[in-house]
Amino acid sequence: MSKAIRAKAKELLGFGMSKQAVFETLVMEHPEARPKRIAELLRYRPSQQARERYRTVHMALMAAIAASAAVRVLRPVLQDAIRMDQATAYLSLVPIASLLVGWSIYRWQGQVIEWVGWGNLLGASGLLGALKAVAKGQGDPWLIAGSALTALIGVLALVLSQRVFAKPKEEKDPLGGPSRFVFPDEGMR
């Protein structure tokens, strides 16, 4: 049943319907499913309108992730920290986690985008220390670049998370009926 709801949601969102319209349609077509579950499923899927409106932010996030991965690879290569004659040298340079996360973000997976945002903002705390070291004349440009990219990734991911994958508002029925879930207008916030 959940697979059928996911497939139908993807199809309807692909036709350009808003999340609210898709939600109402799915609730009607699948009365056995809990509305809260359908709302959560839809929350982490982008509408066509949101994809179009936030395409630039999405591409900037992808570019920041690629730049961050490049900084991680270039530093050891340019500073000769890794000898390229070692068999495992190439594997140790590939930022596997960055590539996997980048692929998930490329596919607009809302849950991944949200935790990437918070994780990178927490990880960007090193930027303050790096900037303090620069003020003392001891700054490491690689550390500053990496920390700045981490902060940028966090901010961009959270913008997408809050604008494209915002949590629907639950409106309780004052007469005790079922709750209604209301999605924010996509792209209008």
XYZ file of N, CA, C and O in Angstrom:
756
model
N 0.817 -1.182 0.000
C 0.000 0.000 0.000
C 0.870 1.258 0.000
O 0.664 2.162 -0.788
N 1.864 1.318 0.849
C 2.734 2.481 0.944
C 3.473 2.714 -0.372
O 3.688 3.849 -0.769
N 3.841 1.626 -1.036
C 4.531 1.736 -2.313
C 3.607 2.363 -3.361
O 4.036 3.190 -4.161
N 2.337 1.980 -3.341
C 1.366 2.534 -4.284
C 1.150 4.023 -4.026
O 1.044 4.820 -4.969
N 1.121 4.408 -2.758
C 0.942 5.822 -2.409
C 2.155 6.624 -2.860
O 2.013 7.709 -3.431
N 3.355 6.092 -2.635
C 4.578 6.779 -3.070
C 4.593 6.970 -4.581
O 4.931 8.045 -5.082
N 4.242 5.913 -5.303
C 4.242 5.981 -6.764
C 3.224 7.000 -7.265
O 3.517 7.795 -8.166
N 2.050 6.996 -6.670
C 1.009 7.944 -7.076
C 1.413 9.380 -6.733
O 1.192 10.300 -7.529
N 2.016 9.563 -5.572
C 2.478 10.898 -5.181
C 3.524 11.404 -6.168
O 3.463 12.563 -6.608
N 4.463 10.565 -6.532
C 5.508 10.957 -7.494
C 4.878 11.321 -8.833
O 5.251 12.320 -9.456
N 3.922 10.532 -9.263
C 3.247 10.789 -10.534
C 2.496 12.123 -10.507
O 2.636 12.950 -11.411
N 1.712 12.353 -9.458
C 0.916 13.580 -9.374
C 1.792 14.827 -9.229
O 1.517 15.865 -9.832
N 2.846 14.726 -8.426
C 3.770 15.859 -8.299
C 4.472 16.124 -9.632
O 4.738 17.272 -9.979
N 4.742 15.064 -10.370
C 5.355 15.201 -11.694
C 4.456 15.904 -12.695
O 4.931 16.528 -13.639
N 3.147 15.825 -12.473
C 2.192 16.521 -13.346
C 2.091 18.001 -13.010
O 1.403 18.748 -13.682
N 2.772 18.420 -11.939
C 2.743 19.826 -11.571
C 1.720 20.185 -10.511
O 1.500 21.359 -10.233
N 1.103 19.185 -9.902
C 0.133 19.463 -8.845
C 0.851 19.931 -7.584
O 1.992 19.546 -7.326
N 0.186 20.752 -6.791
C 0.759 21.200 -5.517
C 0.701 20.052 -4.513
O -0.071 19.100 -4.677
N 1.501 20.165 -3.474
C 1.489 19.130 -2.438
C 0.115 19.029 -1.794
O -0.347 17.937 -1.476
N -0.541 20.175 -1.603
C -1.862 20.156 -0.975
C -2.858 19.387 -1.832
O -3.614 18.567 -1.332
N -2.847 19.631 -3.144
C -3.759 18.928 -4.052
C -3.448 17.437 -4.078
O -4.354 16.599 -4.079
N -2.167 17.094 -4.080
C -1.773 15.681 -4.074
C -2.205 15.031 -2.765
O -2.725 13.908 -2.759
N -2.018 15.737 -1.666
C -2.429 15.206 -0.359
C -3.924 14.901 -0.350
O -4.334 13.806 0.044
N -4.736 15.855 -0.785
C -6.192 15.663 -0.787
C -6.579 14.488 -1.685
O -7.445 13.680 -1.329
N -5.920 14.366 -2.829
C -6.204 13.269 -3.756
C -5.849 11.920 -3.120
O -6.641 10.968 -3.191
N -4.675 11.846 -2.507
C -4.238 10.575 -1.907
C -5.112 10.170 -0.725
O -5.384 8.982 -0.536
N -5.539 11.131 0.066
C -6.417 10.821 1.202
C -7.738 10.250 0.696
O -8.285 9.309 1.281
N -8.235 10.807 -0.403
C -9.503 10.310 -0.979
C -9.324 8.922 -1.600
O -10.186 8.068 -1.449
N -8.220 8.713 -2.298
C -7.997 7.436 -2.981
C -7.584 6.316 -2.030
O -7.763 5.143 -2.348
N -6.995 6.679 -0.895
C -6.514 5.672 0.058
C -7.054 5.972 1.456
O -6.313 6.383 2.348
N -8.339 5.741 1.672
C -8.925 6.054 2.986
C -8.372 5.179 4.111
O -8.466 5.544 5.282
N -7.764 4.066 3.761
C -7.203 3.173 4.779
C -5.892 3.718 5.355
O -5.470 3.321 6.441
N -5.262 4.606 4.634
C -3.984 5.178 5.087
C -4.248 6.362 6.019
O -5.184 7.131 5.813
N -3.405 6.481 7.035
C -3.537 7.615 7.961
C -3.095 8.894 7.266
O -2.029 8.925 6.640
N -3.872 9.966 7.365
C -3.493 11.234 6.731
C -2.120 11.740 7.187
O -1.384 12.312 6.384
N -1.782 11.506 8.451
C -0.487 11.965 8.945
C 0.652 11.270 8.198
O 1.660 11.885 7.872
N 0.479 9.996 7.929
C 1.502 9.244 7.196
C 1.637 9.758 5.767
O 2.747 9.889 5.249
N 0.523 10.058 5.132
C 0.563 10.599 3.769
C 1.228 11.975 3.774
O 2.037 12.285 2.900
N 0.916 12.789 4.780
C 1.516 14.128 4.881
C 3.031 14.031 5.049
O 3.781 14.777 4.423
N 3.506 13.111 5.882
C 4.950 12.933 6.070
C 5.619 12.438 4.797
O 6.717 12.856 4.473
N 4.943 11.549 4.088
C 5.494 11.045 2.832
C 5.633 12.188 1.823
O 6.646 12.319 1.151
N 4.642 13.047 1.745
C 4.672 14.164 0.802
C 5.640 15.258 1.210
O 6.181 15.959 0.360
N 5.838 15.418 2.492
C 6.696 16.491 2.981
C 8.079 16.445 2.328
O 8.641 17.475 1.978
N 8.633 15.281 2.187
C 10.001 15.151 1.701
C 10.100 14.934 0.190
O 11.123 14.498 -0.306
N 9.029 15.271 -0.529
C 9.047 15.215 -1.978
C 8.807 16.617 -2.519
O 7.879 17.292 -2.097
N 9.620 17.054 -3.464
C 9.443 18.410 -3.990
C 8.371 18.469 -5.071
O 8.213 17.527 -5.846
N 7.655 19.549 -5.121
C 6.712 19.771 -6.217
C 7.504 20.326 -7.406
O 8.628 20.812 -7.254
N 6.903 20.292 -8.581
C 7.554 20.844 -9.771
C 7.792 22.345 -9.600
O 8.835 22.863 -9.979
N 6.821 23.039 -9.031
C 6.948 24.480 -8.835
C 8.130 24.792 -7.918
O 8.907 25.708 -8.189
N 8.277 24.032 -6.831
C 9.396 24.258 -5.911
C 10.734 23.926 -6.578
O 11.720 24.639 -6.392
N 10.769 22.871 -7.373
C 12.003 22.519 -8.086
C 12.432 23.650 -9.012
O 13.617 23.977 -9.098
N 11.473 24.209 -9.712
C 11.795 25.287 -10.645
C 12.217 26.552 -9.901
O 13.184 27.204 -10.286
N 11.497 26.890 -8.856
C 11.794 28.126 -8.134
C 13.147 28.066 -7.427
O 13.867 29.050 -7.359
N 13.503 26.912 -6.873
C 14.734 26.779 -6.092
C 15.835 26.038 -6.841
O 16.788 25.569 -6.232
N 15.736 25.981 -8.148
C 16.756 25.301 -8.956
C 18.136 25.933 -8.750
O 19.133 25.237 -8.620
N 18.205 27.253 -8.689
C 19.488 27.938 -8.529
C 20.114 27.612 -7.175
O 21.318 27.341 -7.095
N 19.310 27.611 -6.123
C 19.822 27.268 -4.788
C 20.296 25.820 -4.788
O 21.355 25.494 -4.235
N 19.532 24.957 -5.432
C 19.880 23.538 -5.513
C 21.210 23.350 -6.252
O 22.082 22.601 -5.797
N 21.383 24.041 -7.367
C 22.633 23.937 -8.131
C 23.804 24.524 -7.339
O 24.915 23.989 -7.387
N 23.564 25.611 -6.613
C 24.622 26.196 -5.774
C 25.032 25.207 -4.687
O 26.229 25.075 -4.376
N 24.072 24.500 -4.121
C 24.374 23.483 -3.105
C 25.202 22.357 -3.719
O 26.195 21.922 -3.125
N 24.839 21.923 -4.905
C 25.599 20.866 -5.571
C 27.029 21.335 -5.866
O 27.982 20.584 -5.676
N 27.174 22.577 -6.298
C 28.502 23.121 -6.590
C 29.339 23.219 -5.316
O 30.543 22.923 -5.329
N 28.714 23.629 -4.212
C 29.442 23.730 -2.939
C 29.905 22.350 -2.469
O 31.018 22.207 -1.948
N 29.070 21.342 -2.658
C 29.458 19.977 -2.276
C 30.626 19.504 -3.144
O 31.591 18.920 -2.641
N 30.565 19.780 -4.446
C 31.665 19.394 -5.345
C 32.952 20.125 -4.973
O 34.030 19.523 -4.943
N 32.846 21.415 -4.665
C 34.029 22.189 -4.277
C 34.613 21.679 -2.967
O 35.834 21.580 -2.811
N 33.738 21.327 -2.035
C 34.202 20.786 -0.754
C 34.947 19.466 -0.958
O 36.003 19.238 -0.358
N 34.404 18.617 -1.807
C 35.079 17.347 -2.105
C 36.418 17.603 -2.791
O 37.417 16.945 -2.487
N 36.451 18.589 -3.698
C 37.697 18.916 -4.391
C 38.756 19.430 -3.423
O 39.933 19.063 -3.522
N 38.349 20.248 -2.464
C 39.300 20.758 -1.466
C 39.875 19.597 -0.654
O 41.078 19.565 -0.374
N 39.033 18.644 -0.300
C 39.515 17.494 0.478
C 40.493 16.642 -0.318
O 41.390 16.032 0.252
N 40.283 16.571 -1.629
C 41.162 15.771 -2.477
C 42.449 16.533 -2.813
O 43.539 15.964 -2.773
N 42.321 17.814 -3.128
C 43.480 18.591 -3.575
C 44.513 18.834 -2.481
O 45.706 18.835 -2.758
N 44.062 19.044 -1.274
C 45.016 19.355 -0.200
C 46.084 18.276 -0.041
O 47.280 18.574 -0.091
N 45.713 17.017 0.148
C 46.770 16.002 0.314
C 47.616 15.810 -0.948
O 48.806 15.533 -0.861
N 46.996 15.982 -2.115
C 47.746 15.800 -3.357
C 48.766 16.924 -3.531
O 49.932 16.684 -3.829
N 48.327 18.170 -3.343
C 49.216 19.308 -3.554
C 50.270 19.465 -2.457
O 51.336 20.013 -2.707
N 49.976 18.995 -1.273
C 50.937 19.102 -0.181
C 51.772 17.833 -0.017
O 52.502 17.692 0.946
N 51.654 16.911 -0.952
C 52.387 15.646 -0.938
C 52.200 14.867 0.358
O 53.106 14.176 0.824
N 51.026 14.980 0.965
C 50.742 14.218 2.180
C 50.491 12.751 1.837
O 50.623 11.881 2.685
N 50.142 12.510 0.586
C 49.898 11.140 0.129
C 50.800 10.880 -1.067
O 50.850 11.672 -2.006
N 51.505 9.773 -1.005
C 52.321 9.371 -2.156
C 51.421 8.605 -3.111
O 50.739 7.665 -2.717
N 51.414 9.042 -4.337
C 50.495 8.443 -5.299
C 50.945 7.056 -5.771
O 50.236 6.415 -6.527
N 52.084 6.574 -5.295
C 52.496 5.229 -5.659
C 51.912 4.191 -4.704
O 52.063 2.996 -4.922
N 51.240 4.634 -3.667
C 50.599 3.707 -2.743
C 49.319 3.166 -3.392
O 48.584 3.905 -4.035
N 49.064 1.893 -3.197
C 47.902 1.259 -3.825
C 46.581 1.843 -3.314
O 45.620 1.964 -4.060
N 46.546 2.200 -2.053
C 45.293 2.704 -1.479
C 45.182 4.223 -1.546
O 44.195 4.783 -1.089
N 46.159 4.880 -2.114
C 46.159 6.350 -2.132
C 44.947 6.904 -2.862
O 44.308 7.837 -2.389
N 44.623 6.331 -3.991
C 43.490 6.843 -4.757
C 42.182 6.643 -4.000
O 41.331 7.526 -3.993
N 42.034 5.491 -3.381
C 40.803 5.242 -2.623
C 40.670 6.175 -1.432
O 39.572 6.609 -1.095
N 41.773 6.485 -0.784
C 41.696 7.350 0.387
C 41.358 8.789 0.005
O 40.884 9.554 0.838
N 41.558 9.169 -1.240
C 41.250 10.523 -1.684
C 39.782 10.706 -2.057
O 39.281 11.814 -2.059
N 39.113 9.632 -2.401
C 37.728 9.740 -2.845
C 36.822 9.976 -1.633
O 36.725 9.134 -0.752
N 36.185 11.124 -1.590
C 35.259 11.409 -0.480
C 33.915 10.716 -0.729
O 32.964 11.319 -1.213
N 33.862 9.429 -0.397
C 32.696 8.591 -0.685
C 31.423 9.189 -0.083
O 30.395 9.272 -0.749
N 31.491 9.607 1.170
C 30.301 10.147 1.819
C 29.804 11.385 1.078
O 28.597 11.548 0.867
N 30.711 12.241 0.665
C 30.308 13.445 -0.072
C 29.630 13.078 -1.391
O 28.644 13.704 -1.784
N 30.163 12.084 -2.075
C 29.566 11.669 -3.337
C 28.175 11.084 -3.140
O 27.248 11.390 -3.897
N 28.011 10.248 -2.116
C 26.698 9.653 -1.857
C 25.673 10.702 -1.431
O 24.526 10.687 -1.880
N 26.093 11.606 -0.572
C 25.198 12.677 -0.146
C 24.869 13.575 -1.333
O 23.720 13.973 -1.521
N 25.866 13.882 -2.146
C 25.631 14.691 -3.338
C 24.620 14.056 -4.281
O 23.743 14.730 -4.819
N 24.707 12.747 -4.439
C 23.758 12.030 -5.299
C 22.346 12.122 -4.718
O 21.380 12.358 -5.446
N 22.200 11.969 -3.425
C 20.888 12.072 -2.784
C 20.322 13.487 -2.913
O 19.129 13.664 -3.146
N 21.172 14.476 -2.772
C 20.716 15.861 -2.900
C 20.364 16.155 -4.355
O 19.369 16.827 -4.632
N 21.130 15.636 -5.275
C 20.830 15.797 -6.703
C 19.426 15.278 -7.010
O 18.704 15.860 -7.806
N 19.038 14.214 -6.339
C 17.731 13.594 -6.547
C 16.633 14.251 -5.701
O 15.533 13.759 -5.647
N 16.959 15.372 -5.020
C 15.995 16.151 -4.219
C 15.399 15.317 -3.080
O 14.205 15.375 -2.816
N 16.202 14.545 -2.382
C 15.695 13.760 -1.260
C 15.678 14.642 -0.017
O 16.711 14.941 0.570
N 14.470 15.040 0.378
C 14.279 16.029 1.426
C 14.862 15.677 2.778
O 15.411 16.538 3.474
N 14.756 14.427 3.183
C 15.290 14.039 4.491
C 16.801 14.205 4.525
O 17.358 14.651 5.520
N 17.446 13.852 3.450
C 18.907 13.978 3.376
C 19.301 15.449 3.416
O 20.223 15.833 4.134
N 18.584 16.269 2.670
C 18.906 17.697 2.616
C 18.794 18.318 4.006
O 19.644 19.112 4.404
N 17.782 17.933 4.757
C 17.604 18.498 6.094
C 18.757 18.128 7.026
O 19.343 18.993 7.675
N 19.123 16.863 7.102
C 20.200 16.506 8.037
C 21.560 16.962 7.544
O 22.463 17.227 8.343
N 21.732 17.105 6.228
C 22.986 17.664 5.702
C 23.127 19.118 6.160
O 24.209 19.567 6.539
N 22.022 19.847 6.131
C 22.051 21.239 6.567
C 22.486 21.379 8.009
O 23.420 22.122 8.329
N 21.815 20.646 8.896
C 22.152 20.753 10.321
C 23.548 20.207 10.613
O 24.311 20.800 11.378
N 23.891 19.098 9.995
C 25.212 18.508 10.229
C 26.344 19.427 9.779
O 27.354 19.567 10.472
N 26.162 20.061 8.640
C 27.207 20.960 8.149
C 27.281 22.242 8.958
O 28.372 22.779 9.153
N 26.160 22.746 9.417
C 26.224 23.937 10.268
C 26.953 23.636 11.569
O 27.745 24.446 12.049
N 26.697 22.465 12.125
C 27.424 22.082 13.344
C 28.911 21.882 13.046
O 29.762 22.282 13.839
N 29.196 21.308 11.905
C 30.585 21.073 11.520
C 31.332 22.342 11.144
O 32.563 22.375 11.140
N 30.608 23.396 10.850
C 31.235 24.658 10.448
C 31.762 25.444 11.633
O 32.343 26.509 11.459
N 31.613 24.906 12.814
C 32.117 25.611 13.993
C 33.639 25.798 13.913
O 34.183 26.712 14.524
N 34.313 24.990 13.136
C 35.748 25.126 12.936
C 36.118 26.396 12.183
O 37.268 26.841 12.234
N 35.139 26.988 11.496
C 35.407 28.217 10.753
C 35.803 29.354 11.688
O 36.712 30.122 11.383
N 35.155 29.444 12.836
C 35.507 30.500 13.794
C 36.946 30.358 14.283
O 37.689 31.336 14.348
N 37.323 29.148 14.607
C 38.702 28.903 15.042
C 39.699 29.202 13.948
O 40.773 29.762 14.199
N 39.348 28.844 12.705
C 40.246 29.106 11.574
C 40.399 30.605 11.338
O 41.498 31.088 11.048
N 39.315 31.338 11.484
C 39.384 32.792 11.301
C 40.161 33.460 12.435
O 40.888 34.433 12.205
N 40.043 32.936 13.651
C 40.837 33.463 14.776
C 42.323 33.231 14.520
O 43.151 34.081 14.825
N 42.649 32.074 13.958
C 44.046 31.777 13.648
C 44.575 32.731 12.572
O 45.738 33.145 12.630
N 43.744 33.097 11.614
C 44.149 34.061 10.581
C 44.450 35.406 11.229
O 45.432 36.071 10.878
N 43.610 35.797 12.179
C 43.821 37.071 12.876
C 45.166 37.083 13.611
O 45.794 38.129 13.755
N 45.613 35.917 14.045
C 46.900 35.804 14.735
C 48.054 35.590 13.757
O 49.203 35.460 14.174
N 47.729 35.487 12.468
C 48.763 35.281 11.459
C 49.154 33.832 11.289
O 50.200 33.535 10.720
N 48.348 32.896 11.749
C 48.681 31.471 11.686
C 47.641 30.670 10.906
O 47.520 29.476 11.100
N 46.867 31.319 10.066
C 45.757 30.653 9.397
C 46.178 29.638 8.355
O 47.186 29.795 7.681
N 45.391 28.607 8.232
C 45.582 27.569 7.220
C 44.525 27.787 6.141
O 43.334 27.604 6.392
N 44.928 28.192 4.932
C 43.943 28.485 3.889
C 43.069 27.271 3.523
O 41.906 27.431 3.181
N 43.623 26.074 3.600
C 42.838 24.877 3.303
C 41.734 24.679 4.339
O 40.609 24.337 3.988
N 42.081 24.890 5.590
C 41.089 24.752 6.662
C 39.998 25.809 6.537
O 38.815 25.516 6.709
N 40.398 27.031 6.218
C 39.418 28.112 6.045
C 38.486 27.797 4.879
O 37.263 27.926 4.993
N 39.051 27.368 3.755
C 38.233 27.051 2.578
C 37.274 25.904 2.880
O 36.081 25.981 2.557
N 37.776 24.855 3.522
C 36.921 23.720 3.860
C 35.810 24.102 4.829
O 34.651 23.712 4.649
N 36.159 24.878 5.850
C 35.162 25.296 6.838
C 34.138 26.245 6.226
O 32.944 26.169 6.539
N 34.590 27.138 5.356
C 33.658 28.067 4.701
C 32.695 27.311 3.783
O 31.487 27.599 3.758
N 33.207 26.323 3.075
C 32.335 25.513 2.225
C 31.355 24.698 3.060
O 30.191 24.544 2.682
N 31.800 24.204 4.195
C 30.916 23.466 5.088
C 29.769 24.364 5.564
O 28.609 23.957 5.574
N 30.101 25.595 5.950
C 29.069 26.534 6.398
C 28.105 26.860 5.254
O 26.879 26.899 5.452
N 28.644 27.072 4.052
C 27.803 27.378 2.898
C 26.860 26.217 2.585
O 25.668 26.425 2.319
N 27.378 25.002 2.624
C 26.542 23.822 2.389
C 25.419 23.767 3.418
O 24.258 23.509 3.071
N 25.741 24.012 4.670
C 24.723 23.986 5.720
C 23.634 25.013 5.491
O 22.441 24.703 5.591
N 24.019 26.229 5.157
C 23.026 27.293 4.942
C 22.147 26.977 3.735
O 20.914 27.077 3.810
N 22.764 26.603 2.622
C 21.979 26.301 1.416
C 21.035 25.120 1.626
O 19.880 25.148 1.186
N 21.520 24.088 2.306
C 20.673 22.915 2.558
C 19.490 23.273 3.460
O 18.367 22.816 3.232
N 19.726 24.103 4.462
C 18.620 24.494 5.338
C 17.622 25.410 4.630
O 16.420 25.338 4.903
N 18.098 26.242 3.723
C 17.165 27.058 2.932
C 16.243 26.136 2.128
O 15.021 26.303 2.134
N 16.825 25.161 1.459
C 16.003 24.213 0.700
C 15.071 23.430 1.620
O 13.899 23.220 1.300
N 15.596 23.009 2.752
C 14.794 22.237 3.696
C 13.574 23.013 4.163
O 12.469 22.481 4.219
N 13.771 24.279 4.487
C 12.672 25.100 5.011
C 11.720 25.584 3.920
O 10.545 25.787 4.184
N 12.213 25.763 2.711
C 11.368 26.307 1.635
C 10.682 25.226 0.816
O 9.535 25.377 0.441
N 11.390 24.156 0.528
C 10.851 23.112 -0.349
C 10.223 21.972 0.450
O 9.237 21.380 0.026
N 10.777 21.689 1.624
C 10.332 20.528 2.396
C 9.764 20.931 3.755
O 9.979 20.251 4.760
N 9.045 22.033 3.793
C 8.481 22.533 5.046
C 7.441 21.556 5.594
O 6.695 20.913 4.841
N 7.410 21.450 6.895
C 6.467 20.562 7.556
C 5.053 21.113 7.406
O 4.819 22.305 7.607
N 4.094 20.243 7.061
C 2.715 20.718 6.955
C 2.145 21.041 8.339
O 2.525 20.441 9.341
N 1.250 21.991 8.354
C 0.616 22.398 9.604
C -0.581 21.483 9.871
O -1.402 21.241 8.980
N -0.631 20.964 11.090
C -1.748 20.097 11.466
C -2.827 20.954 12.116
O -2.595 21.617 13.121
N -3.996 20.944 11.508
C -5.138 21.680 12.051
C -6.116 20.686 12.649
O -6.714 19.885 11.930
N -6.273 20.752 13.952
C -7.183 19.835 14.641
C -8.620 20.326 14.481
O -8.891 21.517 14.537
N -9.520 19.389 14.326
C -10.935 19.711 14.219
C -11.474 20.004 15.620
O -11.342 19.163 16.519
N -12.079 21.187 15.832
C -12.584 21.512 17.168
C -13.736 20.604 17.623
O -14.012 20.492 18.809
N -14.373 19.921 16.684
C -15.484 19.028 17.030
C -15.025 17.592 17.233
O -15.842 16.703 17.444
N -13.721 17.365 17.160
C -13.185 16.029 17.421
C -13.012 15.170 16.194
O -12.686 13.993 16.314
N -13.215 15.729 15.010
C -13.016 14.974 13.775
C -11.541 14.788 13.484
O -10.672 15.195 14.270
N -11.238 14.193 12.349
C -9.826 13.968 12.015
C -9.105 15.296 11.761
O -9.692 16.278 11.334
N -7.819 15.274 12.032
C -6.981 16.450 11.779
C -6.841 16.662 10.277
O -6.905 15.718 9.488
N -6.623 17.900 9.913
C -6.379 18.253 8.520
C -4.942 18.766 8.435
O -4.495 19.508 9.296
N -4.247 18.380 7.395
C -2.872 18.812 7.198
C -2.833 19.822 6.063
O -3.380 19.570 4.981
N -2.191 20.953 6.313
C -2.135 22.033 5.331
C -0.667 22.297 4.998
O 0.120 22.651 5.876
N -0.359 22.143 3.730
C 1.008 22.387 3.260
C 1.149 23.867 2.914
O 0.241 24.475 2.363
N 2.332 24.446 3.202
C 2.555 25.838 2.775
C 2.586 25.904 1.254
O 2.930 24.929 0.589
N 2.242 27.063 0.719
C 2.314 27.236 -0.734
C 3.755 27.063 -1.176
O 4.659 27.713 -0.652
N 3.970 26.191 -2.152
C 5.319 25.932 -2.621
C 5.885 27.142 -3.341
O 5.245 27.686 -4.223
N 7.040 27.530 -2.932
C 7.721 28.603 -3.608
C 7.194 29.991 -3.258
O 7.700 30.970 -3.747
N 6.195 30.110 -2.441
C 5.612 31.409 -2.146
C 6.084 31.981 -0.826
O 5.683 33.053 -0.456
N 6.911 31.255 -0.083
C 7.357 31.722 1.229
C 8.545 32.624 1.098
O 9.370 32.503 0.291
